[in-house]
C-alpha cells in the first residue's frame, strides 16, 4: 500500500527496550525538509549498542535505529536538495534521537545531508559508513598535526574492525607505513592485504602502561581506549599524535602526563556525530579519492536487513570483520 514502508522500530516498556521489524506509514516519519528513499545502510558499533540496548543510545521512543544511510531524495523543500539527488547521511543524532536508516524511508533535515561525491555509488557510501568516515576524520587530524608519509610508522588499533580496516587501507594508499594491532591474529593476511606492513597482537597493549615506553609511532589511530590507548601514548615518538575515536576496550584512560610533558605528544578527539558539514564534505570527498574501491569491496560484506539484530550482538562481541553493507529491501 502506498505510504507504507518497512522499518525497524525500537520501543520501550517496563520490561525494557525491544526492537521489531514492522510496517510504518508516512505519518510516522519525523520532522524534516527532505524525504529519502533509503537504499543502503550499515552496522556500526553504536548501532550494535542501540539495537541490543546495551547502552542508552536511543533517546526517544519509538524510534527507527540506524546511524547512517544512503539513498535518493524523493521530496525536498530544502534549497540544497531536489528529488532524484543521491545523498549520504551520518550522525547528527540520527538513529539516536531522530529516526534513522533501518527503514525504507527517512525524513531528515537537509542540513544534515551530504551529496554523494562523484566516484562513489550509494553502496560504496555505506560500505564506508560512519566507521570509514571516522577513519578519514582521524587521518585528517593526523595530517593537520603535520604528520606526512615517510615521517614514521602509524599504528592503527582494532584494525580488523570497521574504523580500523578503512584506516589501514587509506593510510597505506597515502604512502604511510602502517602497523596494525588486532585481537584476531588469524586476520593477519587480511590486514596485510589491506596494506598493513606489520601486524601486532593486541595482547601486547593490554597490560597497564609504563609512563614512557620505547618511541615507536609517529602517529596513531585508536578505537580502543583503556590500557591499549595508554600503551599507544607511551610509545608515541617525540612530537607525535594520536587520533582518539573509540572505546571498544574501555571508556577509561589510565595514562600519566609523562608522554605529554616529556615528549610533547598530542591527542586529538574525533567526533563524527556533530562534525561541521564543511568538514564532512571534505572527508567524503577524500574518501572518494583516497580509498581504493577494490580494497573497499574486499573489506566489506553484504548483511541481510533481516539479520541486523543478530549482527548487532556480533559486532559488540568483536566478531564482525571490516564493514557490513545492508541493502534496504
Ligand atoms: P568494530 O566493532 O567494527 O571494531 C572495533 C574493533 O576494536 C574490533 O573489531 C576489535 O578489533 C577491537 N576491539 C574489540 N574489543 C577490544 C578490546 N577489548 N580491546 C582492544 N580492542 C578491541 O567497531 P567500529 O570500527 O565501528 O568502531 C570502533 C570504535 O570507534 C567503537 O568504540 C565505536 O563506538 C567508535 N566510533 C566512534 C566514532 C566517533 O564519532 N568518535 C564513530 C565511529 C565509531 P580487532 O579484533 O582487530 O582487535
Tab-separated table of C-alpha atoms and ligand atoms in Angstrom:
chain	number	residue	atom	x	y	z
A	1	UNK	CA	0.000	0.000	0.000
A	2	UNK	CA	1.348	3.421	-0.924
A	3	UNK	CA	2.693	5.426	2.000
A	4	UNK	CA	3.595	2.252	3.905
A	5	UNK	CA	7.155	1.124	4.369
A	6	UNK	CA	9.218	-1.434	6.265
A	7	UNK	CA	11.234	-0.275	9.227
A	8	UNK	CA	12.815	-1.437	12.417
A	9	UNK	CA	11.370	0.270	15.412
A	10	UNK	CA	12.682	0.320	18.951
A	11	UNK	CA	10.074	0.709	21.656
A	12	UNK	CA	10.372	0.872	25.415
A	13	UNK	CA	8.149	-0.615	28.108
A	14	UNK	CA	8.501	-1.623	31.760
A	15	UNK	CA	10.247	-4.796	30.540
A	16	UNK	CA	12.869	-2.700	28.772
A	17	UNK	CA	13.729	-1.897	25.202
A	18	UNK	CA	12.502	-4.039	22.284
A	19	UNK	CA	13.336	-3.879	18.580
A	20	UNK	CA	10.830	-5.134	15.966
A	21	UNK	CA	10.677	-5.138	12.182
A	22	UNK	CA	7.329	-3.569	11.303
A	23	UNK	CA	5.307	-1.551	8.775
A	24	UNK	CA	5.129	2.210	9.237
A	25	UNK	CA	3.311	4.856	7.254
A	26	UNK	CA	4.360	8.280	6.025
A	27	UNK	CA	2.612	9.732	9.085
A	28	UNK	CA	5.289	8.067	11.229
A	29	UNK	CA	8.129	9.933	9.507
A	30	UNK	CA	9.757	12.522	11.737
A	31	UNK	CA	10.080	16.233	11.029
A	32	UNK	CA	12.431	17.335	8.293
A	33	UNK	CA	12.534	19.042	4.922
A	34	UNK	CA	13.953	16.159	2.872
A	35	UNK	CA	12.475	12.667	2.423
A	36	UNK	CA	14.858	9.980	1.241
A	37	UNK	CA	14.207	6.549	-0.243
A	38	UNK	CA	16.854	4.660	1.684
A	39	UNK	CA	18.907	2.299	-0.488
A	40	UNK	CA	21.699	1.167	1.815
A	41	UNK	CA	22.502	1.324	5.467
A	42	UNK	CA	25.133	-0.395	7.580
A	43	UNK	CA	26.020	-1.669	11.025
A	44	UNK	CA	28.307	0.369	13.231
A	45	UNK	CA	29.402	-0.391	16.787
A	46	UNK	CA	26.961	2.270	18.010
A	47	UNK	CA	24.122	0.572	16.109
A	48	UNK	CA	25.053	-2.622	17.945
A	49	UNK	CA	24.703	-0.792	21.262
A	50	UNK	CA	21.390	0.752	20.157
A	51	UNK	CA	19.786	-2.460	18.863
A	52	UNK	CA	20.770	-4.543	21.863
A	53	UNK	CA	20.007	-1.779	24.356
A	54	UNK	CA	23.460	-2.412	25.865
A	55	UNK	CA	23.989	1.366	26.166
A	56	UNK	CA	21.358	4.112	26.273
A	57	UNK	CA	21.947	5.236	22.680
A	58	UNK	CA	18.242	5.662	21.809
A	59	UNK	CA	16.953	8.844	23.388
A	60	UNK	CA	13.379	8.895	22.067
A	61	UNK	CA	10.832	6.054	21.757
A	62	UNK	CA	9.582	4.630	19.488
A	63	UNK	CA	12.434	5.272	17.069
A	64	UNK	CA	13.948	3.713	13.967
A	65	UNK	CA	17.643	2.973	14.614
A	66	UNK	CA	20.492	3.167	12.082
A	67	UNK	CA	23.005	5.996	12.431
A	68	UNK	CA	23.671	6.259	8.717
A	69	UNK	CA	22.161	5.633	5.295
A	70	UNK	CA	22.495	6.452	1.620
A	71	UNK	CA	19.700	6.850	-0.891
A	72	UNK	CA	17.789	9.063	-3.284
A	73	UNK	CA	15.787	12.149	-2.390
A	74	UNK	CA	12.066	11.659	-3.131
A	75	UNK	CA	10.804	15.018	-1.821
A	76	UNK	CA	12.548	18.175	-0.727
A	77	UNK	CA	11.713	21.693	0.334
A	78	UNK	CA	15.390	22.333	1.226
A	79	UNK	CA	17.244	24.676	-1.115
A	80	UNK	CA	20.262	22.367	-1.364
A	81	UNK	CA	18.489	19.191	-2.485
A	82	UNK	CA	15.936	18.150	-5.113
A	83	UNK	CA	14.110	14.923	-5.900
A	84	UNK	CA	16.486	12.479	-7.569
A	85	UNK	CA	19.634	13.661	-5.740
A	86	UNK	CA	21.848	10.924	-4.308
A	87	UNK	CA	22.683	11.625	-0.666
A	88	UNK	CA	24.527	10.314	2.387
A	89	UNK	CA	23.540	10.852	5.969
A	90	UNK	CA	25.589	10.016	9.016
A	91	UNK	CA	25.465	11.321	12.552
A	92	UNK	CA	23.613	14.433	13.763
A	93	UNK	CA	21.802	12.186	16.245
A	94	UNK	CA	20.040	10.206	13.523
A	95	UNK	CA	19.380	6.684	14.826
A	96	UNK	CA	19.674	8.110	18.350
A	97	UNK	CA	17.173	10.958	18.798
A	98	UNK	CA	15.766	11.089	15.248
A	99	UNK	CA	14.608	8.073	13.216
A	100	UNK	CA	17.407	6.622	11.114
A	101	UNK	CA	18.459	4.323	8.328
A	102	UNK	CA	16.923	0.948	9.232
A	103	UNK	CA	13.834	1.756	7.142
A	104	UNK	CA	12.811	2.104	3.527
A	105	UNK	CA	12.174	5.819	4.055
A	106	UNK	CA	13.615	8.545	6.232
A	107	UNK	CA	12.747	12.197	6.666
A	108	UNK	CA	15.547	14.417	7.904
A	109	UNK	CA	16.855	17.960	7.844
A	110	UNK	CA	18.582	18.771	4.560
A	111	UNK	CA	21.274	20.493	6.639
A	112	UNK	CA	22.432	17.033	7.741
A	113	UNK	CA	22.857	15.607	4.241
A	114	UNK	CA	25.962	15.351	2.105
A	115	UNK	CA	25.607	14.950	-1.655
A	116	UNK	CA	27.086	11.660	-2.814
A	117	UNK	CA	30.561	12.548	-4.101
A	118	UNK	CA	31.448	11.709	-7.679
A	119	UNK	CA	33.192	8.346	-7.860
A	120	UNK	CA	31.080	6.668	-5.163
A	121	UNK	CA	27.728	4.930	-5.516
A	122	UNK	CA	25.228	4.545	-2.692
A	123	UNK	CA	26.543	1.057	-1.897
A	124	UNK	CA	30.130	2.295	-1.603
A	125	UNK	CA	28.899	5.068	0.676
A	126	UNK	CA	27.563	2.565	3.185
A	127	UNK	CA	30.497	0.184	2.785
A	128	UNK	CA	32.378	3.213	4.113
A	129	UNK	CA	29.639	4.378	6.501
A	130	UNK	CA	30.192	6.220	9.742
A	131	UNK	CA	33.127	3.948	10.566
A	132	UNK	CA	35.025	4.730	7.359
A	133	UNK	CA	34.211	8.405	7.546
A	134	UNK	CA	35.506	8.426	11.148
A	135	UNK	CA	38.695	6.786	9.895
A	136	UNK	CA	39.041	9.664	7.408
A	137	UNK	CA	38.419	12.307	10.101
A	138	UNK	CA	41.133	10.622	12.171
A	139	UNK	CA	43.589	10.666	9.270
A	140	UNK	CA	42.795	14.339	8.620
A	141	UNK	CA	43.577	15.092	12.289
A	142	UNK	CA	46.994	13.441	11.966
A	143	UNK	CA	47.646	15.347	8.732
A	144	UNK	CA	46.631	18.641	10.377
A	145	UNK	CA	49.154	17.827	13.089
A	146	UNK	CA	51.781	17.769	10.347
A	147	UNK	CA	52.373	14.047	10.002
A	148	UNK	CA	53.400	13.170	6.453
A	149	UNK	CA	54.166	9.875	4.704
A	150	UNK	CA	57.771	8.986	5.466
A	151	UNK	CA	57.703	10.504	8.956
A	152	UNK	CA	57.475	7.093	10.604
A	153	UNK	CA	55.064	4.276	11.325
A	154	UNK	CA	51.387	4.910	12.015
A	155	UNK	CA	49.731	2.492	14.427
A	156	UNK	CA	46.063	1.545	13.948
A	157	UNK	CA	44.340	-0.337	16.778
A	158	UNK	CA	41.298	-2.603	16.376
A	159	UNK	CA	42.410	-2.944	12.788
A	160	UNK	CA	40.031	-5.769	11.801
A	161	UNK	CA	37.018	-3.637	12.734
A	162	UNK	CA	35.231	-1.004	10.672
A	163	UNK	CA	37.202	2.149	11.538
A	164	UNK	CA	40.489	0.263	11.723
A	165	UNK	CA	40.245	-1.597	8.420
A	166	UNK	CA	39.353	1.522	6.434
A	167	UNK	CA	42.098	3.497	8.199
A	168	UNK	CA	44.711	0.869	7.284
A	169	UNK	CA	43.621	0.866	3.628
A	170	UNK	CA	43.671	4.664	3.250
A	171	UNK	CA	46.892	5.305	5.189
A	172	UNK	CA	48.724	2.746	3.075
A	173	UNK	CA	47.373	4.266	-0.140
A	174	UNK	CA	48.551	7.693	1.024
A	175	UNK	CA	52.068	6.290	1.390
A	176	UNK	CA	52.312	5.780	5.152
A	177	UNK	CA	53.886	2.677	6.664
A	178	UNK	CA	51.050	1.225	8.723
A	179	UNK	CA	51.280	-1.143	11.673
A	180	UNK	CA	48.006	-2.777	12.711
A	181	UNK	CA	47.027	-4.282	16.050
A	182	UNK	CA	44.369	-6.940	16.316
A	183	UNK	CA	42.969	-9.433	18.778
A	184	UNK	CA	42.394	-11.736	15.804
A	185	UNK	CA	45.841	-12.788	14.598
A	186	UNK	CA	44.048	-15.176	12.204
A	187	UNK	CA	43.138	-11.980	10.295
A	188	UNK	CA	46.810	-11.121	9.733
A	189	UNK	CA	46.675	-11.903	5.996
A	190	UNK	CA	43.508	-9.802	5.622
A	191	UNK	CA	45.278	-6.844	7.248
A	192	UNK	CA	48.397	-7.267	5.138
A	193	UNK	CA	46.228	-7.381	2.009
A	194	UNK	CA	44.636	-4.099	3.121
A	195	UNK	CA	48.060	-2.504	3.404
A	196	UNK	CA	49.471	-3.183	6.874
A	197	UNK	CA	53.262	-3.551	6.789
A	198	UNK	CA	53.193	-5.346	10.126
A	199	UNK	CA	50.518	-6.797	12.396
A	200	UNK	CA	50.829	-6.931	16.197
A	201	UNK	CA	48.791	-8.860	18.741
A	202	UNK	CA	46.645	-6.505	20.774
A	203	UNK	CA	47.564	-8.526	23.862
A	204	UNK	CA	50.912	-6.664	23.698
A	205	UNK	CA	48.961	-3.482	24.515
A	206	UNK	CA	46.612	-4.821	27.161
A	207	UNK	CA	48.727	-4.535	30.328
A	208	UNK	CA	48.978	-1.381	32.448
A	209	UNK	CA	51.144	1.090	30.538
A	210	UNK	CA	54.504	2.365	31.736
A	211	UNK	CA	54.680	6.188	31.797
A	212	UNK	CA	57.137	6.120	28.890
A	213	UNK	CA	57.764	3.237	26.530
A	214	UNK	CA	60.035	2.854	23.536
A	215	UNK	CA	59.349	5.568	20.909
A	216	UNK	CA	57.774	3.668	18.026
A	217	UNK	CA	54.962	5.565	16.310
A	218	UNK	CA	54.849	8.969	14.655
A	219	UNK	CA	51.071	8.801	14.815
A	220	UNK	CA	48.249	6.511	15.859
A	221	UNK	CA	44.543	5.974	15.347
A	222	UNK	CA	42.911	4.370	18.344
A	223	UNK	CA	39.448	2.785	18.553
A	224	UNK	CA	40.021	1.027	21.881
A	225	UNK	CA	40.709	3.441	24.757
A	226	UNK	CA	41.742	1.824	28.068
A	227	UNK	CA	45.152	0.227	28.520
A	228	UNK	CA	45.544	-0.049	24.742
A	229	UNK	CA	45.441	3.711	24.295
A	230	UNK	CA	47.614	4.285	27.370
A	231	UNK	CA	50.284	1.996	25.878
A	232	UNK	CA	49.991	3.696	22.482
A	233	UNK	CA	50.519	7.137	24.061
A	234	UNK	CA	53.584	5.946	25.957
A	235	UNK	CA	55.053	4.658	22.660
A	236	UNK	CA	54.480	7.776	20.527
A	237	UNK	CA	57.633	9.373	19.203
A	238	UNK	CA	58.637	12.857	20.320
A	239	UNK	CA	56.022	15.314	18.944
A	240	UNK	CA	53.751	12.501	17.741
A	241	UNK	CA	49.964	12.467	17.854
A	242	UNK	CA	47.095	10.086	18.366
A	243	UNK	CA	43.599	10.467	16.954
A	244	UNK	CA	41.198	9.048	19.511
A	245	UNK	CA	37.834	7.857	18.280
A	246	UNK	CA	36.615	4.820	20.179
A	247	UNK	CA	36.094	2.888	23.371
A	248	UNK	CA	35.962	-0.722	22.144
A	249	UNK	CA	38.119	-1.720	25.134
A	250	UNK	CA	37.168	0.888	27.712
A	251	UNK	CA	35.948	4.393	28.404
A	252	UNK	CA	38.847	4.823	30.844
A	253	UNK	CA	42.253	6.163	30.014
A	254	UNK	CA	44.795	5.072	32.653
A	255	UNK	CA	47.708	7.194	31.482
A	256	UNK	CA	50.103	9.738	33.000
A	257	UNK	CA	51.191	13.186	31.906
A	258	UNK	CA	54.694	11.851	31.139
A	259	UNK	CA	54.396	11.407	27.347
A	260	UNK	CA	52.751	14.838	27.091
A	261	UNK	CA	55.260	16.835	29.099
A	262	UNK	CA	58.406	14.886	28.238
A	263	UNK	CA	57.715	14.051	24.574
A	264	UNK	CA	55.301	16.822	23.594
A	265	UNK	CA	52.757	14.402	22.202
A	266	UNK	CA	49.179	15.404	21.328
A	267	UNK	CA	45.809	13.713	21.406
A	268	UNK	CA	43.027	14.675	19.030
A	269	UNK	CA	39.447	13.787	19.911
A	270	UNK	CA	37.441	12.639	16.895
A	271	UNK	CA	33.697	13.171	16.880
A	272	UNK	CA	31.781	12.061	13.832
A	273	UNK	CA	28.275	12.914	15.051
A	274	UNK	CA	28.413	16.689	15.244
A	275	UNK	CA	31.359	17.389	12.965
A	276	UNK	CA	30.527	20.512	10.928
A	277	UNK	CA	29.125	19.953	7.464
A	278	UNK	CA	32.131	21.661	5.807
A	279	UNK	CA	34.474	19.107	7.388
A	280	UNK	CA	32.148	16.231	6.441
A	281	UNK	CA	32.140	17.305	2.800
A	282	UNK	CA	35.936	17.326	2.746
A	283	UNK	CA	36.070	13.914	4.447
A	284	UNK	CA	33.625	12.351	1.958
A	285	UNK	CA	35.488	13.885	-0.997
A	286	UNK	CA	38.728	12.492	0.378
A	287	UNK	CA	37.116	9.057	0.811
A	288	UNK	CA	36.063	9.145	-2.844
A	289	UNK	CA	39.617	9.939	-3.965
A	290	UNK	CA	41.881	8.234	-1.389
A	291	UNK	CA	40.224	4.867	-0.833
A	292	UNK	CA	40.836	2.061	-3.311
A	293	UNK	CA	37.327	0.818	-4.168
A	294	UNK	CA	38.568	-2.721	-4.862
A	295	UNK	CA	40.008	-2.811	-1.355
A	296	UNK	CA	36.754	-1.379	-0.029
A	297	UNK	CA	34.940	-4.283	-1.695
A	298	UNK	CA	37.378	-6.727	-0.126
A	299	UNK	CA	36.850	-5.367	3.384
A	300	UNK	CA	33.055	-5.162	3.155
A	301	UNK	CA	30.389	-7.844	3.020
A	302	UNK	CA	26.620	-7.983	2.480
A	303	UNK	CA	24.419	-8.314	5.506
A	304	UNK	CA	20.693	-9.067	5.195
A	305	UNK	CA	18.319	-6.413	6.508
A	306	UNK	CA	16.541	-9.186	8.445
A	307	UNK	CA	19.798	-10.231	10.146
A	308	UNK	CA	20.589	-6.851	11.730
A	309	UNK	CA	19.513	-7.821	15.288
A	310	UNK	CA	21.836	-10.875	15.371
A	311	UNK	CA	24.664	-8.934	13.738
A	312	UNK	CA	24.268	-6.287	16.454
A	313	UNK	CA	25.273	-8.912	19.019
A	314	UNK	CA	28.167	-9.991	16.797
A	315	UNK	CA	29.659	-6.510	16.402
A	316	UNK	CA	29.668	-5.986	20.174
A	317	UNK	CA	31.373	-9.366	20.568
A	318	UNK	CA	34.121	-8.200	18.150
A	319	UNK	CA	33.113	-10.847	15.593
A	320	UNK	CA	32.476	-8.576	12.610
A	321	UNK	CA	35.390	-8.172	10.208
A	322	UNK	CA	35.555	-4.963	8.178
A	323	UNK	CA	32.331	-3.311	7.082
A	324	UNK	CA	28.794	-4.669	6.756
A	325	UNK	CA	26.663	-3.285	3.920
A	326	UNK	CA	22.907	-3.641	4.288
A	327	UNK	CA	20.677	-3.277	1.219
A	328	UNK	CA	17.352	-1.955	2.399
A	329	UNK	CA	14.699	-4.111	0.712
B	1	LIG	P1	34.059	-2.558	15.214
B	1	LIG	O1	33.381	-3.415	16.206
B	1	LIG	O2	33.897	-2.822	13.772
B	1	LIG	O3	35.629	-2.538	15.519
B	1	LIG	C1	36.131	-2.418	16.819
B	1	LIG	C2	37.387	-3.265	16.904
B	1	LIG	O4	38.030	-2.986	18.136
B	1	LIG	C3	37.099	-4.762	16.937
B	1	LIG	O5	36.883	-5.292	15.661
B	1	LIG	C4	38.385	-5.255	17.551
B	1	LIG	O6	39.369	-5.307	16.531
B	1	LIG	C5	38.770	-4.122	18.516
B	1	LIG	N1	38.411	-4.464	19.890
B	1	LIG	C6	37.267	-5.034	20.332
B	1	LIG	N2	37.322	-5.237	21.663
B	1	LIG	C7	38.538	-4.780	22.045
B	1	LIG	C8	39.202	-4.762	23.310
B	1	LIG	N3	38.621	-5.219	24.424
B	1	LIG	N4	40.450	-4.252	23.358
B	1	LIG	C9	41.045	-3.773	22.240
B	1	LIG	N5	40.466	-3.789	21.022
B	1	LIG	C10	39.229	-4.298	20.934
B	1	LIG	O7	33.611	-1.068	15.560
B	1	LIG	P2	33.855	0.263	14.715
B	1	LIG	O8	35.121	0.150	13.978
B	1	LIG	O9	32.598	0.629	14.025
B	1	LIG	O10	34.035	1.305	15.902
B	1	LIG	C11	35.226	1.252	16.693
B	1	LIG	C12	35.095	2.169	17.901
B	1	LIG	O11	35.017	3.514	17.440
B	1	LIG	C13	33.844	1.930	18.738
B	1	LIG	O12	34.169	2.120	20.088
B	1	LIG	C14	32.890	2.984	18.250
B	1	LIG	O13	31.942	3.323	19.224
B	1	LIG	C15	33.849	4.119	17.969
B	1	LIG	N6	33.364	5.065	16.976
B	1	LIG	C16	33.409	6.385	17.312
B	1	LIG	C17	33.015	7.335	16.440
B	1	LIG	C18	33.168	8.752	16.827
B	1	LIG	O14	32.475	9.616	16.296
B	1	LIG	N7	34.074	9.055	17.708
B	1	LIG	C19	32.425	6.994	15.145
B	1	LIG	C20	32.506	5.572	14.825
B	1	LIG	C21	32.944	4.649	15.754
B	1	LIG	P3	40.453	-6.498	16.459
B	1	LIG	O15	39.670	-7.762	16.531
B	1	LIG	O16	41.157	-6.274	15.174
B	1	LIG	O17	41.333	-6.288	17.662
